[in-house]
Coordinates of C-alpha atoms in Angstrom, one line a residue:
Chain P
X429 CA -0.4 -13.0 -19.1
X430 CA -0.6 -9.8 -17.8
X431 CA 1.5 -6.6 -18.9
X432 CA 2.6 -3.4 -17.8
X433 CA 0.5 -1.1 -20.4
X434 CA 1.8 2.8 -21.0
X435 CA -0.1 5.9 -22.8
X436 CA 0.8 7.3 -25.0
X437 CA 2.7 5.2 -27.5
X438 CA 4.1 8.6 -28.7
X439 CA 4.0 12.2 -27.5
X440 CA 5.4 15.1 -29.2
X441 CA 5.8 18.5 -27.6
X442 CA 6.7 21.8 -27.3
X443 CA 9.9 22.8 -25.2
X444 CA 9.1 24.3 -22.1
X445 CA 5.6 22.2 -22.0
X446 CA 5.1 19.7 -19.0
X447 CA 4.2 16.1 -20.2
X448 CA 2.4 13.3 -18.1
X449 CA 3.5 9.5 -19.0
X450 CA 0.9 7.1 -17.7
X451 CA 1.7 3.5 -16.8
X452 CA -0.7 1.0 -15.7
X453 CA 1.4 -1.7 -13.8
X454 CA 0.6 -5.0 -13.1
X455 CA -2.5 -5.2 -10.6
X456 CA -0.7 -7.0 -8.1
X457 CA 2.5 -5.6 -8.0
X458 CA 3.9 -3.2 -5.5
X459 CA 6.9 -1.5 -6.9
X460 CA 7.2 0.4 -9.7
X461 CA 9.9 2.0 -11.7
X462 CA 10.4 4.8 -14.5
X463 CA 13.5 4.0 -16.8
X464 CA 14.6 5.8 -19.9
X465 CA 16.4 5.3 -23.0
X466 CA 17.8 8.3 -25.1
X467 CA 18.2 7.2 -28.8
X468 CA 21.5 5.6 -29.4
X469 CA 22.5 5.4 -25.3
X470 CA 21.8 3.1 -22.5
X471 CA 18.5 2.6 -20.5
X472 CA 18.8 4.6 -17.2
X473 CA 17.0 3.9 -14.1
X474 CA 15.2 7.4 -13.3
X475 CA 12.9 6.6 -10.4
X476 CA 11.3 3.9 -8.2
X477 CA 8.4 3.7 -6.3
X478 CA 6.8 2.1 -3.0
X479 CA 3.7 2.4 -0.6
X480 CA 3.4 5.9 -2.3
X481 CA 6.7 7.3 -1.8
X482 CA 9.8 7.5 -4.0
X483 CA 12.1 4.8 -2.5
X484 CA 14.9 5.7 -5.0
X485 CA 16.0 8.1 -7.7
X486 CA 18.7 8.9 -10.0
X487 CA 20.6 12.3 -10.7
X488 CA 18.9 12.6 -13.7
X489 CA 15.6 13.0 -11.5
X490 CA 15.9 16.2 -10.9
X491 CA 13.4 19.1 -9.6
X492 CA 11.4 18.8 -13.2
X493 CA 10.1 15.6 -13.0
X494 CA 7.9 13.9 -10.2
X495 CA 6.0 10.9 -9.6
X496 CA 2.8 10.2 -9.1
X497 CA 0.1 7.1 -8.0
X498 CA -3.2 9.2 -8.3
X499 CA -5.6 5.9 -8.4
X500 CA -4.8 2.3 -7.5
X501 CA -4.2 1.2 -10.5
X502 CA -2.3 3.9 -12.7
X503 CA 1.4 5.4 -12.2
X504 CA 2.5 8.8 -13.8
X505 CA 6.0 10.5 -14.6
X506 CA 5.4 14.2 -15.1
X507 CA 7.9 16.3 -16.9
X508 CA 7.2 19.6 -15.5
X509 CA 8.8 21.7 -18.3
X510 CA 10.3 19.7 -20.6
X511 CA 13.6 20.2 -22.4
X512 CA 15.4 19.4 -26.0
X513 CA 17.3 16.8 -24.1
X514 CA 14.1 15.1 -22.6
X515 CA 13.7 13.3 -25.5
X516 CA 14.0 9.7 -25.4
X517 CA 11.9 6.5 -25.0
X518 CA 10.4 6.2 -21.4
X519 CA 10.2 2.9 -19.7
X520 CA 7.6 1.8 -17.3
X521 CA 8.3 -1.0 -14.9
X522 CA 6.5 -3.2 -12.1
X523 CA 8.0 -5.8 -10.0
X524 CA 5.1 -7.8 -7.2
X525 CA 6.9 -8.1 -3.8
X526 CA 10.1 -6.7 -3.2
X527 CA 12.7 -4.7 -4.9
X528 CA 15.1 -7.7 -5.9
X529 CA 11.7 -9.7 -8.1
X530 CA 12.1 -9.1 -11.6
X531 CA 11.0 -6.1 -13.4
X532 CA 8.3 -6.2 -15.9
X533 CA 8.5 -3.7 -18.7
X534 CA 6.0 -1.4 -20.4
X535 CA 6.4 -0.8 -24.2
X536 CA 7.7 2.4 -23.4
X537 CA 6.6 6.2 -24.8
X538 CA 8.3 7.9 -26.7
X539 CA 8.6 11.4 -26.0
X540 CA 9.8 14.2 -29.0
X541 CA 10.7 17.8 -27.4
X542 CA 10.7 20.3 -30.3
Chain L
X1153 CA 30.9 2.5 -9.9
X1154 CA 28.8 -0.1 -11.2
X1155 CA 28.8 -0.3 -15.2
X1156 CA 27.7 -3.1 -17.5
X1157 CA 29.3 -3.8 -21.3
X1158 CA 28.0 -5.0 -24.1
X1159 CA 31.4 -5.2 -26.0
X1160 CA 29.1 -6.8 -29.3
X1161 CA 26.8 -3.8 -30.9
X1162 CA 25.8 -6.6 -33.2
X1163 CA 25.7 -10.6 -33.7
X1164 CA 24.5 -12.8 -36.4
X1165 CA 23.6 -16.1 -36.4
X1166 CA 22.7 -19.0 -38.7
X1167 CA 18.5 -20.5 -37.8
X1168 CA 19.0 -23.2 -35.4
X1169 CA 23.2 -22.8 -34.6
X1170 CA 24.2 -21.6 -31.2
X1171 CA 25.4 -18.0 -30.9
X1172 CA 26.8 -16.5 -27.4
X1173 CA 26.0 -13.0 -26.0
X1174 CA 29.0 -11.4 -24.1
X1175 CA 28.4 -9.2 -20.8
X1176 CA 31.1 -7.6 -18.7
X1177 CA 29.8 -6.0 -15.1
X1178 CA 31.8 -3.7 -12.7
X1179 CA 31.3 -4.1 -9.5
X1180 CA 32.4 -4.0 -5.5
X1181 CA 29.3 -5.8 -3.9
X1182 CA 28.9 -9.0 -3.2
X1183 CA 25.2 -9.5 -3.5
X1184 CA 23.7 -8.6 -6.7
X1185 CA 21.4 -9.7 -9.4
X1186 CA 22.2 -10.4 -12.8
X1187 CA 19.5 -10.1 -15.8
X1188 CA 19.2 -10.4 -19.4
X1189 CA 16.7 -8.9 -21.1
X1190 CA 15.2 -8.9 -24.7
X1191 CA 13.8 -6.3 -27.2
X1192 CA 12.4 -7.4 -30.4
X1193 CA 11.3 -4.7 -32.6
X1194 CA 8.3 -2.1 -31.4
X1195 CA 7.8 -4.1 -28.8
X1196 CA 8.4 -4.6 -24.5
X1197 CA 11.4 -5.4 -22.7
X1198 CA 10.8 -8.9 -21.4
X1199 CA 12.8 -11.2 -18.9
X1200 CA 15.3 -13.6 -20.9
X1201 CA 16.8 -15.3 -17.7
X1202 CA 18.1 -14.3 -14.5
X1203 CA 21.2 -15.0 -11.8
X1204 CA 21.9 -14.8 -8.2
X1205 CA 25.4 -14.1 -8.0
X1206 CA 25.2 -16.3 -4.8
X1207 CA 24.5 -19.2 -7.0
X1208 CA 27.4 -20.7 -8.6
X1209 CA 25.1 -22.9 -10.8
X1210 CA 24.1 -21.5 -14.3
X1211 CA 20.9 -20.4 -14.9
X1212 CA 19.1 -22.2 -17.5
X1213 CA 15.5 -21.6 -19.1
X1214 CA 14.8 -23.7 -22.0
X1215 CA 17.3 -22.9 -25.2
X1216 CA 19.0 -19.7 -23.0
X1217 CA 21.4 -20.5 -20.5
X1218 CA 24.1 -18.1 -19.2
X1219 CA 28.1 -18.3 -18.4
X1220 CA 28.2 -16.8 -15.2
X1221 CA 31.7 -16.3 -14.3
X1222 CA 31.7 -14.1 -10.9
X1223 CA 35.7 -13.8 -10.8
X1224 CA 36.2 -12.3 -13.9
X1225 CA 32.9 -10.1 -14.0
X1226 CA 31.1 -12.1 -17.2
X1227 CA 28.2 -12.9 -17.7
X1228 CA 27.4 -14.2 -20.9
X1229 CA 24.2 -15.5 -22.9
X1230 CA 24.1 -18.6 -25.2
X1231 CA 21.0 -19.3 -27.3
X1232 CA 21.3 -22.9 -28.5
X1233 CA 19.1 -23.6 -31.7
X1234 CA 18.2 -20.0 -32.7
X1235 CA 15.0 -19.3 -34.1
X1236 CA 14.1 -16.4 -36.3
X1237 CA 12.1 -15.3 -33.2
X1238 CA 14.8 -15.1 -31.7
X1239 CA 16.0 -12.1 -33.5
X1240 CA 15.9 -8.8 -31.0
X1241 CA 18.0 -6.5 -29.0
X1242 CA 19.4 -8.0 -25.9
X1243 CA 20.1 -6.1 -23.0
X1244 CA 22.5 -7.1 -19.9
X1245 CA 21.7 -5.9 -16.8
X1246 CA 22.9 -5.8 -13.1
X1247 CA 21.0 -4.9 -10.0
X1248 CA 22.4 -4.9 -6.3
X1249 CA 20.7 -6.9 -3.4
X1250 CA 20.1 -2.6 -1.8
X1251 CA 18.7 -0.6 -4.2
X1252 CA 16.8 -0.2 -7.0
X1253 CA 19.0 1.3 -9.2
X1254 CA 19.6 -1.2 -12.3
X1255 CA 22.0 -0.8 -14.8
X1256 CA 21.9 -1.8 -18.3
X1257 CA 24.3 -2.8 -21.0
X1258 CA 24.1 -0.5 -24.2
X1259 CA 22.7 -3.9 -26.2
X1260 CA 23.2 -6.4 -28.9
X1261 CA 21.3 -6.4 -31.7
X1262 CA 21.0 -9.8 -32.6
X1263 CA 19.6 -10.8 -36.6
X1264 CA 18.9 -14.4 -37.0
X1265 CA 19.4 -15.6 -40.7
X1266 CA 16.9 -18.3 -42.3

């Protein structure tokens, strides 16, 4: 069956250091999403994604972090220059025709800021 | 504002009993979508079962079948005949019919005992 796949599995940085999360979603889906999870707290929704535009975003999506479909089949989050507070476990998701499908879920990267 | 609670951090149950998963939602709309997810360790988010809260009939899929009770906001999950693969964190969720934007439940982690 096929899966949303995310690199790295884990990333550790340096504060201040920009980051790029890649997600490959499912090859026939159209929407994609970036969630993520700060250990202990609730997955957020940060971000989704359609016909190359952001169709949606959180307040937590601010000015450091952009999104990116460079190639047809891979989806990036870019932290620009990350924080302390960045870290947390970063969600990829696809859904195939319209916002309302279900979302499929990545395995998630988890991102240390030192 | 739209929230979702998890009011059970943690539930137990005894291999092949029934154990139920409680989920209260806040919300104004009328058209929404209503998800449960699971978790097991190190790995994916995948789809447990979902609801139209136009549909007044339960969704059912296999051993999972929710309580959806749209007057009082609840939402629950029952796992009938729990098997130890069973055994994850489960996550509520809630999504309108307009955006993108889903919520989630802070999750129960649920052990199931041989």
């Amino acid at each position: 069956e096929p899966e949303v796949t995310q690199t790295p599995s884990h990333q550790v940085t340096q504060m201040g250091q920009e980051v790029i999360l890649r997600c490959v979603p499912i090859s026939n889906h159209l929407y994609f999403y970036w969630y993520r999870q700060i250990l202990g707290q609730k997955v957020e929704f940060l971000v989704s994604f359609y016909n190359n535009e952001i169709s949606e975003k959180s307040e937590i999506f601010d000015d450091q972090f952009s999104v990116e479909r460079p190639d047809g089949s891979n989806f990036t989050l870019k932290i620009r220059s990350t924080k302390l507070e960045d870290s947390a476990m970063y969600f990829c998701a696809s859904s195939e025709l319209s916002s309302w499908e279900t979302q499929y879920f990545g395995p998630g990267t988890r991102l240390l800021v030192l | 504002a739209q929230t979702v609670t998890q009011s059970q951090p943690e539930m137990s149950v005894q291999e092949a009993e029934t154990v139920t998963l409680s989920c209260t939602y806040d919300t104004s709309e009328s058209d929404y979508y209503l998800f449960w997810y699971k978790q097991p360790p190190s790995r994916q988010m995948i789809l447990v079962i979902r609801q139209e809260a136009y549909k007044q009939q339960n969704a059912t899929e296999n051993r999972f079948s929710v309580n959806f009770q749209k007057a009082a906001k609840s939402f629950s999950l029952k796992i009938s005949d729990s098997q130890l693969g069973d055994a994850a964190m489960y996550f509520c969720a809630y999504r309108t019919g307009n955006n993108n934007d889903m919520r989630f439940g802070a999750g129960t982690r649920l052990t199931v005992k041989p």
